């Protein structure tokens, strides 16, 4: 069709993929951390306390005390490329773009802070994407992660006139591609250690226990991943014991148990001397893996009597992880490319 001479240029016919992760401060300083925590902890999916009760606590206490401590932790893991989570997620997007070729436009976003989901969705739309797959990189569904990312998509939809067709990547906690990638990558890392671990601790991000009783499937998803991964290791490394724990407790409410920090100390006191720890729920290394597990976890374990400790890397943008992401994305793009 011939457009009128004065018709604005409108790009069409493209397919887009938006990889989404949680978020990170823009810098390892108290101001940036405060901005990040204010947005993150104001999300009603993350903290399900009524706003009239929670906001005075958040603004009056937490945002005046926690940012400095968290900034110190971020500073210990910050890289020349910035936040590890931001750098790795960007690398995953570049690697996926190279794998999918010109038929798809791949971008990445963070649920909190930058690059913002709405901005990246707009960029895909302006690039001519009439079909977009939003892919939250959370293997295990939780209202605080997957649902929150979809909330951001819904908010974007409500504020836009022209919209693409949209699909979303479902949780993949038991997908053979995910379990296979984890087993291959962790096995390779364990084989490269200069000691043989007695225990592989699978540490997942914690959630308040009440979320389980309210129907959130997160706990069940984590346990199923551990079971399926355990079945693989039972064949390849039968001497290796696997245990499941939950990290990053916050506040006074009861959280999912057993707690990672408590198990590390308890195992050392019971005589376990050699531990490897992995975080299957994180698609990219971040503060919770590089500082909480690799630094503080090691300190706790060694102080309690452990002698050998290894914090294993997440799948990140390695070949196993990218093979998995490509397989999942291609499946969800079926019929579009």
mmCIF file of C-alpha atoms in Angstrom:
data_model
loop_
_atom_site.group_PDB
_atom_site.id
_atom_site.type_symbol
_atom_site.label_atom_id
_atom_site.label_comp_id
_atom_site.label_asym_id
_atom_site.label_seq_id
_atom_site.Cartn_x
_atom_site.Cartn_y
_atom_site.Cartn_z
ATOM 1 C CA UNK A 1 0.000 0.000 0.000
ATOM 2 C CA UNK A 2 1.069 3.555 -0.691
ATOM 3 C CA UNK A 3 1.140 5.750 2.414
ATOM 4 C CA UNK A 4 0.203 9.429 2.102
ATOM 5 C CA UNK A 5 3.259 11.629 1.696
ATOM 6 C CA UNK A 6 2.722 13.222 5.090
ATOM 7 C CA UNK A 7 2.206 9.896 6.930
ATOM 8 C CA UNK A 8 4.719 9.377 9.761
ATOM 9 C CA UNK A 9 7.111 6.439 9.454
ATOM 10 C CA UNK A 10 5.822 3.462 11.444
ATOM 11 C CA UNK A 11 7.986 0.356 11.745
ATOM 12 C CA UNK A 12 6.098 -2.939 11.750
ATOM 13 C CA UNK A 13 6.491 -6.679 11.321
ATOM 14 C CA UNK A 14 9.122 -7.366 13.977
ATOM 15 C CA UNK A 15 9.154 -9.814 16.905
ATOM 16 C CA UNK A 16 10.647 -8.752 20.241
ATOM 17 C CA UNK A 17 11.925 -10.517 23.344
ATOM 18 C CA UNK A 18 12.346 -8.737 26.661
ATOM 19 C CA UNK A 19 14.467 -10.554 29.256
ATOM 20 C CA UNK A 20 13.512 -9.376 32.745
ATOM 21 C CA UNK A 21 15.344 -9.668 36.045
ATOM 22 C CA UNK A 22 14.685 -8.217 39.475
ATOM 23 C CA UNK A 23 16.789 -5.076 39.649
ATOM 24 C CA UNK A 24 19.784 -3.431 41.218
ATOM 25 C CA UNK A 25 20.957 -0.033 42.435
ATOM 26 C CA UNK A 26 22.660 2.137 39.828
ATOM 27 C CA UNK A 27 25.712 2.589 42.055
ATOM 28 C CA UNK A 28 27.157 1.050 45.250
ATOM 29 C CA UNK A 29 26.378 4.067 47.400
ATOM 30 C CA UNK A 30 23.758 4.800 50.017
ATOM 31 C CA UNK A 31 21.759 7.187 47.824
ATOM 32 C CA UNK A 32 21.374 4.749 44.933
ATOM 33 C CA UNK A 33 20.607 1.867 47.279
ATOM 34 C CA UNK A 34 17.963 3.964 49.028
ATOM 35 C CA UNK A 35 16.228 4.709 45.721
ATOM 36 C CA UNK A 36 16.301 1.032 44.804
ATOM 37 C CA UNK A 37 15.010 -0.167 48.167
ATOM 38 C CA UNK A 38 12.257 2.445 48.210
ATOM 39 C CA UNK A 39 10.888 1.171 44.904
ATOM 40 C CA UNK A 40 11.455 -2.507 45.665
ATOM 41 C CA UNK A 41 10.045 -2.503 49.205
ATOM 42 C CA UNK A 42 7.061 -0.341 48.220
ATOM 43 C CA UNK A 43 5.810 -3.048 45.867
ATOM 44 C CA UNK A 44 2.722 -4.591 47.469
ATOM 45 C CA UNK A 45 3.674 -7.930 45.907
ATOM 46 C CA UNK A 46 6.965 -7.878 47.825
ATOM 47 C CA UNK A 47 5.739 -6.636 51.199
ATOM 48 C CA UNK A 48 2.125 -7.587 51.812
ATOM 49 C CA UNK A 49 1.673 -5.447 54.903
ATOM 50 C CA UNK A 50 -1.000 -2.722 54.606
ATOM 51 C CA UNK A 51 0.596 0.489 53.341
ATOM 52 C CA UNK A 52 -0.678 2.530 56.283
ATOM 53 C CA UNK A 53 1.338 0.268 58.576
ATOM 54 C CA UNK A 54 4.315 -0.482 56.348
ATOM 55 C CA UNK A 55 5.173 2.869 54.770
ATOM 56 C CA UNK A 56 5.969 4.668 58.061
ATOM 57 C CA UNK A 57 8.267 1.764 58.987
ATOM 58 C CA UNK A 58 9.887 1.783 55.539
ATOM 59 C CA UNK A 59 10.388 5.544 55.329
ATOM 60 C CA UNK A 60 11.051 6.222 58.989
ATOM 61 C CA UNK A 61 13.356 3.343 59.869
ATOM 62 C CA UNK A 62 14.466 1.029 57.060
ATOM 63 C CA UNK A 63 15.376 3.654 54.454
ATOM 64 C CA UNK A 64 17.347 5.554 57.070
ATOM 65 C CA UNK A 65 19.354 2.575 58.313
ATOM 66 C CA UNK A 66 19.635 -0.185 55.702
ATOM 67 C CA UNK A 67 21.009 1.666 52.626
ATOM 68 C CA UNK A 68 24.447 2.341 54.130
ATOM 69 C CA UNK A 69 24.885 -1.284 55.194
ATOM 70 C CA UNK A 70 23.647 -2.603 51.842
ATOM 71 C CA UNK A 71 25.869 -0.154 49.942
ATOM 72 C CA UNK A 72 28.894 -1.607 51.725
ATOM 73 C CA UNK A 73 27.824 -5.088 50.608
ATOM 74 C CA UNK A 74 27.296 -3.958 47.002
ATOM 75 C CA UNK A 75 30.719 -2.306 46.975
ATOM 76 C CA UNK A 76 32.329 -5.678 47.675
ATOM 77 C CA UNK A 77 30.922 -7.218 44.492
ATOM 78 C CA UNK A 78 30.741 -4.207 42.130
ATOM 79 C CA UNK A 79 32.625 -4.580 38.853
ATOM 80 C CA UNK A 80 34.032 -2.295 36.164
ATOM 81 C CA UNK A 81 30.814 -2.996 34.243
ATOM 82 C CA UNK A 82 28.703 -2.020 37.242
ATOM 83 C CA UNK A 83 26.345 -4.279 39.145
ATOM 84 C CA UNK A 84 27.007 -7.969 38.391
ATOM 85 C CA UNK A 85 23.289 -8.601 37.931
ATOM 86 C CA UNK A 86 22.944 -5.772 35.421
ATOM 87 C CA UNK A 87 26.104 -6.713 33.532
ATOM 88 C CA UNK A 88 25.228 -10.412 33.310
ATOM 89 C CA UNK A 89 21.615 -9.801 32.253
ATOM 90 C CA UNK A 90 22.869 -7.474 29.498
ATOM 91 C CA UNK A 91 25.317 -10.196 28.417
ATOM 92 C CA UNK A 92 22.486 -12.740 28.311
ATOM 93 C CA UNK A 93 20.468 -10.424 26.065
ATOM 94 C CA UNK A 94 23.435 -9.940 23.708
ATOM 95 C CA UNK A 95 24.090 -13.675 23.568
ATOM 96 C CA UNK A 96 20.436 -14.446 22.872
ATOM 97 C CA UNK A 97 20.342 -11.806 20.139
ATOM 98 C CA UNK A 98 23.326 -13.466 18.455
ATOM 99 C CA UNK A 99 21.642 -16.859 18.658
ATOM 100 C CA UNK A 100 18.240 -15.735 17.340
ATOM 101 C CA UNK A 101 19.591 -13.514 14.582
ATOM 102 C CA UNK A 102 17.816 -10.695 12.792
ATOM 103 C CA UNK A 103 14.381 -12.297 13.008
ATOM 104 C CA UNK A 104 14.012 -11.108 16.611
ATOM 105 C CA UNK A 105 14.935 -7.970 18.538
ATOM 106 C CA UNK A 106 16.174 -8.803 22.055
ATOM 107 C CA UNK A 107 16.338 -6.293 24.890
ATOM 108 C CA UNK A 108 16.587 -6.605 28.679
ATOM 109 C CA UNK A 109 15.007 -4.784 31.604
ATOM 110 C CA UNK A 110 14.812 -4.720 35.387
ATOM 111 C CA UNK A 111 11.611 -4.810 37.387
ATOM 112 C CA UNK A 112 13.036 -2.128 39.673
ATOM 113 C CA UNK A 113 15.273 0.774 38.633
ATOM 114 C CA UNK A 114 16.984 0.698 35.253
ATOM 115 C CA UNK A 115 16.640 -0.214 32.493
ATOM 116 C CA UNK A 116 12.938 0.149 33.258
ATOM 117 C CA UNK A 117 10.484 -2.331 31.787
ATOM 118 C CA UNK A 118 8.165 0.345 30.379
ATOM 119 C CA UNK A 119 11.045 2.094 28.620
ATOM 120 C CA UNK A 120 12.300 -1.140 27.061
ATOM 121 C CA UNK A 121 8.824 -2.223 25.968
ATOM 122 C CA UNK A 122 8.399 1.187 24.327
ATOM 123 C CA UNK A 123 11.726 0.724 22.547
ATOM 124 C CA UNK A 124 10.605 -2.642 21.168
ATOM 125 C CA UNK A 125 7.315 -1.166 20.014
ATOM 126 C CA UNK A 126 9.070 1.757 18.323
ATOM 127 C CA UNK A 127 11.422 -0.691 16.601
ATOM 128 C CA UNK A 128 8.407 -2.257 14.895
ATOM 129 C CA UNK A 129 7.724 -5.196 17.215
ATOM 130 C CA UNK A 130 4.096 -6.222 16.758
ATOM 131 C CA UNK A 131 4.656 -9.375 18.806
ATOM 132 C CA UNK A 132 6.606 -9.344 22.087
ATOM 133 C CA UNK A 133 7.596 -12.149 24.447
ATOM 134 C CA UNK A 134 8.209 -10.939 28.004
ATOM 135 C CA UNK A 135 10.560 -13.426 29.662
ATOM 136 C CA UNK A 136 10.996 -13.087 33.445
ATOM 137 C CA UNK A 137 14.178 -15.018 34.273
ATOM 138 C CA UNK A 138 12.683 -16.579 37.406
ATOM 139 C CA UNK A 139 12.603 -20.390 37.245
ATOM 140 C CA UNK A 140 10.259 -20.582 40.253
ATOM 141 C CA UNK A 141 6.963 -18.709 40.276
ATOM 142 C CA UNK A 142 6.323 -16.303 43.118
ATOM 143 C CA UNK A 143 3.898 -13.456 43.530
ATOM 144 C CA UNK A 144 6.862 -11.315 44.594
ATOM 145 C CA UNK A 145 8.829 -11.955 41.397
ATOM 146 C CA UNK A 146 6.970 -13.318 38.364
ATOM 147 C CA UNK A 147 3.618 -11.756 39.248
ATOM 148 C CA UNK A 148 5.245 -8.418 40.032
ATOM 149 C CA UNK A 149 6.937 -8.388 36.618
ATOM 150 C CA UNK A 150 3.574 -9.083 34.997
ATOM 151 C CA UNK A 151 2.057 -6.244 37.055
ATOM 152 C CA UNK A 152 4.593 -3.928 35.414
ATOM 153 C CA UNK A 153 3.541 -5.208 31.986
ATOM 154 C CA UNK A 154 -0.118 -4.607 32.893
ATOM 155 C CA UNK A 155 0.654 -1.052 34.014
ATOM 156 C CA UNK A 156 2.422 -0.450 30.705
ATOM 157 C CA UNK A 157 -0.565 -1.834 28.791
ATOM 158 C CA UNK A 158 -2.991 0.455 30.615
ATOM 159 C CA UNK A 159 -0.924 3.526 29.737
ATOM 160 C CA UNK A 160 -0.454 2.805 25.994
ATOM 161 C CA UNK A 161 -2.814 3.204 23.067
ATOM 162 C CA UNK A 162 -1.062 1.049 20.460
ATOM 163 C CA UNK A 163 -0.223 -2.389 21.769
ATOM 164 C CA UNK A 164 1.531 -5.479 20.408
ATOM 165 C CA UNK A 165 0.461 -9.072 20.810
ATOM 166 C CA UNK A 166 2.035 -10.272 24.051
ATOM 167 C CA UNK A 167 3.225 -13.603 25.430
ATOM 168 C CA UNK A 168 4.972 -14.336 28.713
ATOM 169 C CA UNK A 169 7.514 -16.998 29.612
ATOM 170 C CA UNK A 170 6.084 -19.397 32.215
ATOM 171 C CA UNK A 171 8.066 -20.690 35.202
ATOM 172 C CA UNK A 172 10.539 -23.404 34.208
ATOM 173 C CA UNK A 173 11.494 -24.968 37.547
ATOM 174 C CA UNK A 174 10.991 -28.522 36.268
ATOM 175 C CA UNK A 175 11.753 -28.042 32.595
ATOM 176 C CA UNK A 176 14.223 -30.666 31.343
ATOM 177 C CA UNK A 177 16.250 -27.924 29.650
ATOM 178 C CA UNK A 178 16.668 -26.121 32.984
ATOM 179 C CA UNK A 179 17.435 -29.230 35.037
ATOM 180 C CA UNK A 180 19.867 -30.433 32.397
ATOM 181 C CA UNK A 181 21.642 -27.078 32.258
ATOM 182 C CA UNK A 182 21.962 -26.929 36.040
ATOM 183 C CA UNK A 183 23.281 -30.467 36.298
ATOM 184 C CA UNK A 184 25.826 -30.018 33.516
ATOM 185 C CA UNK A 185 27.069 -26.637 34.732
ATOM 186 C CA UNK A 186 27.256 -27.526 38.438
ATOM 187 C CA UNK A 187 28.909 -30.866 37.681
ATOM 188 C CA UNK A 188 31.594 -29.134 35.658
ATOM 189 C CA UNK A 189 32.233 -26.607 38.419
ATOM 190 C CA UNK A 190 32.411 -29.306 41.097
ATOM 191 C CA UNK A 191 34.831 -31.391 39.018
ATOM 192 C CA UNK A 192 37.111 -28.342 38.721
ATOM 193 C CA UNK A 193 37.396 -27.839 42.499
ATOM 194 C CA UNK A 194 40.567 -28.813 44.339
ATOM 195 C CA UNK A 195 38.483 -30.757 46.862
ATOM 196 C CA UNK A 196 35.553 -33.188 46.775
ATOM 197 C CA UNK A 197 32.490 -31.674 48.480
ATOM 198 C CA UNK A 198 30.616 -33.835 50.960
ATOM 199 C CA UNK A 199 27.521 -31.671 50.552
ATOM 200 C CA UNK A 200 26.001 -29.588 47.761
ATOM 201 C CA UNK A 201 23.764 -27.006 49.394
ATOM 202 C CA UNK A 202 21.020 -25.689 47.102
ATOM 203 C CA UNK A 203 20.148 -22.248 48.441
ATOM 204 C CA UNK A 204 17.011 -20.497 47.184
ATOM 205 C CA UNK A 205 15.863 -16.990 47.990
ATOM 206 C CA UNK A 206 13.592 -17.070 51.011
ATOM 207 C CA UNK A 207 9.967 -15.981 51.240
ATOM 208 C CA UNK A 208 7.747 -15.417 54.279
ATOM 209 C CA UNK A 209 6.173 -18.745 55.220
ATOM 210 C CA UNK A 210 2.691 -17.218 55.025
ATOM 211 C CA UNK A 211 3.044 -16.978 51.235
ATOM 212 C CA UNK A 212 3.097 -20.780 51.104
ATOM 213 C CA UNK A 213 -0.112 -21.049 53.121
ATOM 214 C CA UNK A 214 -1.753 -18.385 50.961
ATOM 215 C CA UNK A 215 -1.203 -20.550 47.883
ATOM 216 C CA UNK A 216 2.060 -19.285 46.396
ATOM 217 C CA UNK A 217 3.684 -22.304 44.640
ATOM 218 C CA UNK A 218 7.239 -20.994 45.104
ATOM 219 C CA UNK A 219 8.235 -23.403 47.896
ATOM 220 C CA UNK A 220 6.921 -26.397 45.950
ATOM 221 C CA UNK A 221 8.707 -25.265 42.783
ATOM 222 C CA UNK A 222 12.025 -24.979 44.640
ATOM 223 C CA UNK A 223 11.624 -28.387 46.243
ATOM 224 C CA UNK A 224 10.824 -29.967 42.882
ATOM 225 C CA UNK A 225 13.934 -28.471 41.295
ATOM 226 C CA UNK A 226 16.020 -29.904 44.127
ATOM 227 C CA UNK A 227 14.401 -33.323 43.761
ATOM 228 C CA UNK A 228 14.937 -33.476 40.005
ATOM 229 C CA UNK A 229 18.499 -32.215 40.303
ATOM 230 C CA UNK A 230 19.127 -34.723 43.087
ATOM 231 C CA UNK A 231 17.993 -37.540 40.812
ATOM 232 C CA UNK A 232 20.566 -36.466 38.221
ATOM 233 C CA UNK A 233 23.379 -36.281 40.772
ATOM 234 C CA UNK A 234 22.378 -39.655 42.235
ATOM 235 C CA UNK A 235 23.422 -41.113 38.896
ATOM 236 C CA UNK A 236 26.514 -38.993 38.201
ATOM 237 C CA UNK A 237 27.884 -38.392 41.714
ATOM 238 C CA UNK A 238 26.203 -40.748 44.206
ATOM 239 C CA UNK A 239 28.582 -39.849 47.043
ATOM 240 C CA UNK A 240 27.449 -36.223 46.976
ATOM 241 C CA UNK A 241 24.687 -35.302 49.435
ATOM 242 C CA UNK A 242 22.224 -32.537 48.454
ATOM 243 C CA UNK A 243 20.224 -30.341 50.824
ATOM 244 C CA UNK A 244 17.765 -27.492 50.200
ATOM 245 C CA UNK A 245 17.848 -24.224 52.155
ATOM 246 C CA UNK A 246 16.452 -20.690 51.922
ATOM 247 C CA UNK A 247 18.444 -17.488 52.291
ATOM 248 C CA UNK A 248 18.000 -13.718 52.681
ATOM 249 C CA UNK A 249 15.610 -13.575 55.614
ATOM 250 C CA UNK A 250 14.301 -10.069 56.333
ATOM 251 C CA UNK A 251 12.228 -8.821 59.261
ATOM 252 C CA UNK A 252 10.720 -10.702 62.176
ATOM 253 C CA UNK A 253 8.133 -12.837 60.375
ATOM 254 C CA UNK A 254 8.657 -16.596 60.040
ATOM 255 C CA UNK A 255 10.318 -17.437 56.710
ATOM 256 C CA UNK A 256 10.704 -20.630 54.737
ATOM 257 C CA UNK A 257 13.122 -23.011 56.386
ATOM 258 C CA UNK A 258 15.710 -24.349 56.843
ATOM 259 C CA UNK A 259 17.725 -21.116 56.688
ATOM 260 C CA UNK A 260 20.949 -21.234 54.692
ATOM 261 C CA UNK A 261 23.088 -19.431 57.282
ATOM 262 C CA UNK A 262 21.864 -21.670 60.093
ATOM 263 C CA UNK A 263 22.455 -24.862 58.073
ATOM 264 C CA UNK A 264 26.027 -23.835 57.195
ATOM 265 C CA UNK A 265 26.868 -23.438 60.885
ATOM 266 C CA UNK A 266 25.006 -26.585 61.906
ATOM 267 C CA UNK A 267 26.688 -28.724 59.229
ATOM 268 C CA UNK A 268 30.143 -27.551 60.283
ATOM 269 C CA UNK A 269 29.395 -28.259 63.940
ATOM 270 C CA UNK A 270 28.181 -31.755 63.039
ATOM 271 C CA UNK A 271 31.464 -32.494 61.272
ATOM 272 C CA UNK A 272 30.876 -31.607 57.630
ATOM 273 C CA UNK A 273 34.141 -30.102 56.452
ATOM 274 C CA UNK A 274 33.733 -29.678 52.694
ATOM 275 C CA UNK A 275 30.750 -27.855 51.189
ATOM 276 C CA UNK A 276 29.809 -26.474 47.797
ATOM 277 C CA UNK A 277 26.850 -24.113 47.617
ATOM 278 C CA UNK A 278 24.747 -23.171 44.591
ATOM 279 C CA UNK A 279 21.780 -20.875 44.022
ATOM 280 C CA UNK A 280 19.573 -22.499 41.354
ATOM 281 C CA UNK A 281 16.839 -19.873 41.637
ATOM 282 C CA UNK A 282 19.093 -17.049 40.450
ATOM 283 C CA UNK A 283 19.627 -16.802 36.698
ATOM 284 C CA UNK A 284 22.556 -14.421 37.228
ATOM 285 C CA UNK A 285 25.049 -13.848 40.000
ATOM 286 C CA UNK A 286 24.172 -10.902 42.192
ATOM 287 C CA UNK A 287 24.516 -9.536 45.720
ATOM 288 C CA UNK A 288 22.751 -12.554 47.212
ATOM 289 C CA UNK A 289 25.177 -15.021 45.638
ATOM 290 C CA UNK A 290 28.444 -13.076 45.502
ATOM 291 C CA UNK A 291 28.270 -11.417 48.920
ATOM 292 C CA UNK A 292 25.698 -13.258 51.026
ATOM 293 C CA UNK A 293 26.765 -16.778 50.006
ATOM 294 C CA UNK A 294 30.348 -16.513 48.734
ATOM 295 C CA UNK A 295 31.619 -14.103 51.407
ATOM 296 C CA UNK A 296 29.374 -14.258 54.474
ATOM 297 C CA UNK A 297 28.420 -17.888 53.949
ATOM 298 C CA UNK A 298 32.048 -18.921 53.809
ATOM 299 C CA UNK A 299 32.857 -16.886 56.943
ATOM 300 C CA UNK A 300 30.027 -18.579 58.861
ATOM 301 C CA UNK A 301 31.022 -22.072 57.722
ATOM 302 C CA UNK A 302 34.743 -21.697 58.435
ATOM 303 C CA UNK A 303 34.138 -20.022 61.800
ATOM 304 C CA UNK A 304 32.019 -23.028 62.822
ATOM 305 C CA UNK A 305 34.721 -25.534 61.867
ATOM 306 C CA UNK A 306 34.439 -26.066 58.113
ATOM 307 C CA UNK A 307 37.662 -26.271 56.114
ATOM 308 C CA UNK A 308 36.698 -26.216 52.405
ATOM 309 C CA UNK A 309 33.973 -24.012 50.923
ATOM 310 C CA UNK A 310 33.074 -23.203 47.313
ATOM 311 C CA UNK A 311 30.311 -20.926 46.094
ATOM 312 C CA UNK A 312 29.372 -22.081 42.592
ATOM 313 C CA UNK A 313 28.467 -19.603 39.866
ATOM 314 C CA UNK A 314 24.941 -19.242 38.500
ATOM 315 C CA UNK A 315 24.209 -20.221 34.905
ATOM 316 C CA UNK A 316 24.797 -16.591 33.878
ATOM 317 C CA UNK A 317 25.650 -16.173 30.176
ATOM 318 C CA UNK A 318 27.586 -19.443 29.899
ATOM 319 C CA UNK A 319 26.874 -21.958 27.179
ATOM 320 C CA UNK A 320 24.677 -24.210 29.336
ATOM 321 C CA UNK A 321 22.583 -21.298 30.564
ATOM 322 C CA UNK A 322 22.246 -19.741 27.127
ATOM 323 C CA UNK A 323 21.331 -23.087 25.543
ATOM 324 C CA UNK A 324 18.501 -23.265 28.079
ATOM 325 C CA UNK A 325 17.307 -19.671 27.578
ATOM 326 C CA UNK A 326 17.383 -20.090 23.803
ATOM 327 C CA UNK A 327 15.394 -23.334 23.990
ATOM 328 C CA UNK A 328 12.754 -21.805 26.273
ATOM 329 C CA UNK A 329 12.431 -18.627 24.216
ATOM 330 C CA UNK A 330 12.237 -20.438 20.891
ATOM 331 C CA UNK A 331 9.487 -22.640 22.305
ATOM 332 C CA UNK A 332 7.442 -19.617 23.390
ATOM 333 C CA UNK A 333 8.035 -17.889 20.050
ATOM 334 C CA UNK A 334 6.637 -20.873 18.158
ATOM 335 C CA UNK A 335 4.444 -19.651 15.327
ATOM 336 C CA UNK A 336 5.982 -16.190 15.456
ATOM 337 C CA UNK A 337 9.386 -17.008 13.989
#
